mmCIF file with all atom_site columns, C-alpha atoms in Angstrom:
data_model
loop_
_atom_site.group_PDB
_atom_site.id
_atom_site.type_symbol
_atom_site.label_atom_id
_atom_site.label_alt_id
_atom_site.label_comp_id
_atom_site.label_asym_id
_atom_site.label_entity_id
_atom_site.label_seq_id
_atom_site.pdbx_PDB_ins_code
_atom_site.Cartn_x
_atom_site.Cartn_y
_atom_site.Cartn_z
_atom_site.occupancy
_atom_site.B_iso_or_equiv
_atom_site.pdbx_formal_charge
_atom_site.auth_seq_id
_atom_site.auth_comp_id
_atom_site.auth_asym_id
_atom_site.auth_atom_id
_atom_site.pdbx_PDB_model_num
ATOM 1  C CA . VAL A 1 1  ? -8.235  -2.751  1.343   1.00 93.00 ? 50  VAL A CA 1
ATOM 2  C CA . MET A 1 2  ? -4.944  -1.128  2.386   1.00 96.00 ? 51  MET A CA 1
ATOM 3  C CA . LEU A 1 3  ? -2.977  -2.399  -0.592  1.00 96.00 ? 52  LEU A CA 1
ATOM 4  C CA . LYS A 1 4  ? -5.720  -1.131  -2.908  1.00 97.00 ? 53  LYS A CA 1
ATOM 5  C CA . GLN A 1 5  ? -5.279  2.359   -1.437  1.00 98.00 ? 54  GLN A CA 1
ATOM 6  C CA . VAL A 1 6  ? -1.557  2.128   -2.142  1.00 98.00 ? 55  VAL A CA 1
ATOM 7  C CA . ALA A 1 7  ? -2.226  0.851   -5.686  1.00 98.00 ? 56  ALA A CA 1
ATOM 8  C CA . ASP A 1 8  ? -4.637  3.752   -6.195  1.00 98.00 ? 57  ASP A CA 1
ATOM 9  C CA . PHE A 1 9  ? -1.851  6.174   -5.117  1.00 98.00 ? 58  PHE A CA 1
ATOM 10 C CA . SER A 1 10 ? -4.098  7.443   -2.322  1.00 98.00 ? 59  SER A CA 1
ATOM 11 C CA . PRO A 1 11 ? -2.340  8.531   0.871   1.00 98.00 ? 60  PRO A CA 1
ATOM 12 C CA . GLU A 1 12 ? -5.677  9.910   2.058   1.00 98.00 ? 61  GLU A CA 1
ATOM 13 C CA . GLY A 1 13 ? -7.214  6.476   1.468   1.00 98.00 ? 62  GLY A CA 1
ATOM 14 C CA . VAL A 1 14 ? -4.440  4.807   3.479   1.00 98.00 ? 63  VAL A CA 1
ATOM 15 C CA . ILE A 1 15 ? -5.243  6.991   6.489   1.00 98.00 ? 64  ILE A CA 1
ATOM 16 C CA . GLN A 1 16 ? -9.001  6.628   6.036   1.00 98.00 ? 65  GLN A CA 1
ATOM 17 C CA . ALA A 1 17 ? -8.756  2.825   5.817   1.00 98.00 ? 66  ALA A CA 1
ATOM 18 C CA . GLU A 1 18 ? -6.760  2.676   9.040   1.00 97.00 ? 67  GLU A CA 1
ATOM 19 C CA . GLU A 1 19 ? -8.983  5.134   10.913  1.00 97.00 ? 68  GLU A CA 1
ATOM 20 C CA . SER A 1 20 ? -12.202 3.443   9.789   1.00 98.00 ? 69  SER A CA 1
ATOM 21 C CA . GLY A 1 21 ? -10.880 -0.005  10.649  1.00 97.00 ? 70  GLY A CA 1
ATOM 22 C CA . THR A 1 22 ? -11.373 -1.341  7.122   1.00 96.00 ? 71  THR A CA 1
ATOM 23 C CA . GLY A 1 23 ? -7.644  -1.781  6.484   1.00 94.00 ? 72  GLY A CA 1
ATOM 24 C CA . PHE A 1 24 ? -4.519  -1.957  8.571   1.00 94.00 ? 73  PHE A CA 1
ATOM 25 C CA . ALA A 1 25 ? -0.803  -1.441  7.996   1.00 94.00 ? 74  ALA A CA 1
ATOM 26 C CA . CYS A 1 26 ? 2.115   -1.289  10.383  1.00 92.00 ? 75  CYS A CA 1
ATOM 27 C CA . GLY A 1 27 ? 3.564   2.157   9.878   1.00 94.00 ? 76  GLY A CA 1
ATOM 28 C CA . PHE A 1 28 ? 0.579   3.471   7.927   1.00 97.00 ? 77  PHE A CA 1
ATOM 29 C CA . PRO A 1 29 ? 1.598   7.117   8.547   1.00 98.00 ? 78  PRO A CA 1
ATOM 30 C CA . ALA A 1 30 ? 4.950   6.385   6.870   1.00 98.00 ? 79  ALA A CA 1
ATOM 31 C CA . VAL A 1 31 ? 3.197   4.700   3.945   1.00 98.00 ? 80  VAL A CA 1
ATOM 32 C CA . ALA A 1 32 ? 0.990   7.769   3.486   1.00 98.00 ? 81  ALA A CA 1
ATOM 33 C CA . ALA A 1 33 ? 3.994   10.111  3.828   1.00 99.00 ? 82  ALA A CA 1
ATOM 34 C CA . VAL A 1 34 ? 5.917   8.245   1.130   1.00 98.00 ? 83  VAL A CA 1
ATOM 35 C CA . LEU A 1 35 ? 2.931   8.477   -1.216  1.00 99.00 ? 84  LEU A CA 1
ATOM 36 C CA . TRP A 1 36 ? 2.575   12.225  -0.559  1.00 99.00 ? 85  TRP A CA 1
ATOM 37 C CA . ALA A 1 37 ? 6.312   12.792  -1.059  1.00 99.00 ? 86  ALA A CA 1
ATOM 38 C CA . ALA A 1 38 ? 6.353   10.751  -4.258  1.00 98.00 ? 87  ALA A CA 1
ATOM 39 C CA . ARG A 1 39 ? 3.384   12.718  -5.567  1.00 98.00 ? 88  ARG A CA 1
ATOM 40 C CA . ALA A 1 40 ? 5.154   16.000  -4.770  1.00 98.00 ? 89  ALA A CA 1
ATOM 41 C CA . LEU A 1 41 ? 8.231   14.750  -6.649  1.00 98.00 ? 90  LEU A CA 1
ATOM 42 C CA . GLY A 1 42 ? 6.202   13.934  -9.741  1.00 97.00 ? 91  GLY A CA 1
ATOM 43 C CA . GLY A 1 43 ? 5.307   10.311  -9.108  1.00 98.00 ? 92  GLY A CA 1
ATOM 44 C CA . ASN A 1 44 ? 2.072   9.395   -10.832 1.00 97.00 ? 93  ASN A CA 1
ATOM 45 C CA . ALA A 1 45 ? 1.690   5.628   -10.732 1.00 97.00 ? 94  ALA A CA 1
ATOM 46 C CA . VAL A 1 46 ? 2.021   2.706   -8.347  1.00 98.00 ? 95  VAL A CA 1
ATOM 47 C CA . VAL A 1 47 ? 2.673   -0.867  -9.393  1.00 98.00 ? 96  VAL A CA 1
ATOM 48 C CA . ILE A 1 48 ? 2.051   -3.682  -6.925  1.00 98.00 ? 97  ILE A CA 1
ATOM 49 C CA . LEU A 1 49 ? 5.044   -5.994  -7.240  1.00 98.00 ? 98  LEU A CA 1
ATOM 50 C CA . HIS A 1 50 ? 3.994   -8.734  -4.847  1.00 98.00 ? 99  HIS A CA 1
ATOM 51 C CA . HIS A 1 51 ? 1.376   -9.586  -2.248  1.00 96.00 ? 100 HIS A CA 1
ATOM 52 C CA . SER A 1 52 ? 1.336   -12.580 0.058   1.00 96.00 ? 101 SER A CA 1
ATOM 53 C CA . THR A 1 53 ? 0.172   -13.524 3.529   1.00 94.00 ? 102 THR A CA 1
ATOM 54 C CA . SER A 1 54 ? 1.589   -15.512 6.386   1.00 94.00 ? 103 SER A CA 1
ATOM 55 C CA . ALA A 1 55 ? -1.048  -18.158 5.621   1.00 95.00 ? 104 ALA A CA 1
ATOM 56 C CA . ASP A 1 56 ? 0.636   -18.690 2.241   1.00 94.00 ? 105 ASP A CA 1
ATOM 57 C CA . GLU A 1 57 ? 3.716   -19.887 4.123   1.00 90.00 ? 106 GLU A CA 1
ATOM 58 C CA . THR A 1 58 ? 2.251   -21.589 7.178   1.00 93.00 ? 107 THR A CA 1
ATOM 59 C CA . GLY A 1 59 ? -1.006  -22.907 5.773   1.00 94.00 ? 108 GLY A CA 1
ATOM 60 C CA . ASP A 1 60 ? -2.783  -21.538 8.868   1.00 94.00 ? 109 ASP A CA 1
ATOM 61 C CA . PRO A 1 61 ? -5.445  -18.972 7.900   1.00 92.00 ? 110 PRO A CA 1
ATOM 62 C CA . SER A 1 62 ? -6.634  -18.418 11.493  1.00 92.00 ? 111 SER A CA 1
ATOM 63 C CA . GLU A 1 63 ? -4.270  -15.481 12.113  1.00 89.00 ? 112 GLU A CA 1
ATOM 64 C CA . VAL A 1 64 ? -2.972  -13.793 9.000   1.00 91.00 ? 113 VAL A CA 1
ATOM 65 C CA . VAL A 1 65 ? -0.534  -10.980 8.362   1.00 92.00 ? 114 VAL A CA 1
ATOM 66 C CA . GLY A 1 66 ? -0.278  -9.586  4.844   1.00 93.00 ? 115 GLY A CA 1
ATOM 67 C CA . TYR A 1 67 ? 2.836   -8.386  3.080   1.00 94.00 ? 116 TYR A CA 1
ATOM 68 C CA . GLY A 1 68 ? 2.945   -6.127  0.072   1.00 96.00 ? 117 GLY A CA 1
ATOM 69 C CA . ALA A 1 69 ? 5.642   -4.663  -2.135  1.00 97.00 ? 118 ALA A CA 1
ATOM 70 C CA . ALA A 1 70 ? 5.039   -1.727  -4.433  1.00 98.00 ? 119 ALA A CA 1
ATOM 71 C CA . ALA A 1 71 ? 6.998   0.538   -6.737  1.00 98.00 ? 120 ALA A CA 1
ATOM 72 C CA . ILE A 1 72 ? 6.152   4.193   -7.232  1.00 98.00 ? 121 ILE A CA 1
ATOM 73 C CA . LEU A 1 73 ? 6.797   5.423   -10.743 1.00 97.00 ? 122 LEU A CA 1
ATOM 74 C CA . LYS A 1 74 ? 6.862   8.586   -12.757 1.00 96.00 ? 123 LYS A CA 1
ATOM 75 C CA . LYS A 1 75 ? 5.409   7.699   -16.121 1.00 92.00 ? 124 LYS A CA 1
ATOM 76 C CA . VAL A 1 76 ? 6.426   10.078  -18.893 1.00 91.00 ? 125 VAL A CA 1
ATOM 77 C CA . SER A 1 77 ? 5.268   10.483  -22.456 1.00 88.00 ? 126 SER A CA 1
ATOM 78 C CA . VAL A 1 78 ? 7.851   9.946   -25.164 1.00 85.00 ? 127 VAL A CA 1
#
């Protein structure tokens, strides 16, 4: 849920997901702040570069932490 909010370029969604308990991120206020700042600087797209979980490495799905990497872009018309 949290990574979808990032992919949707939604800082409001990041905060809502955390506050509603439907998604979690360490440092979610910083994630939201980066999205707001990028938007203010003209960013208009997010690309998810990678997503994995600790279970991918350990094989133990009982306690999982997710990891995501994203790039914020400014797409322009040429």
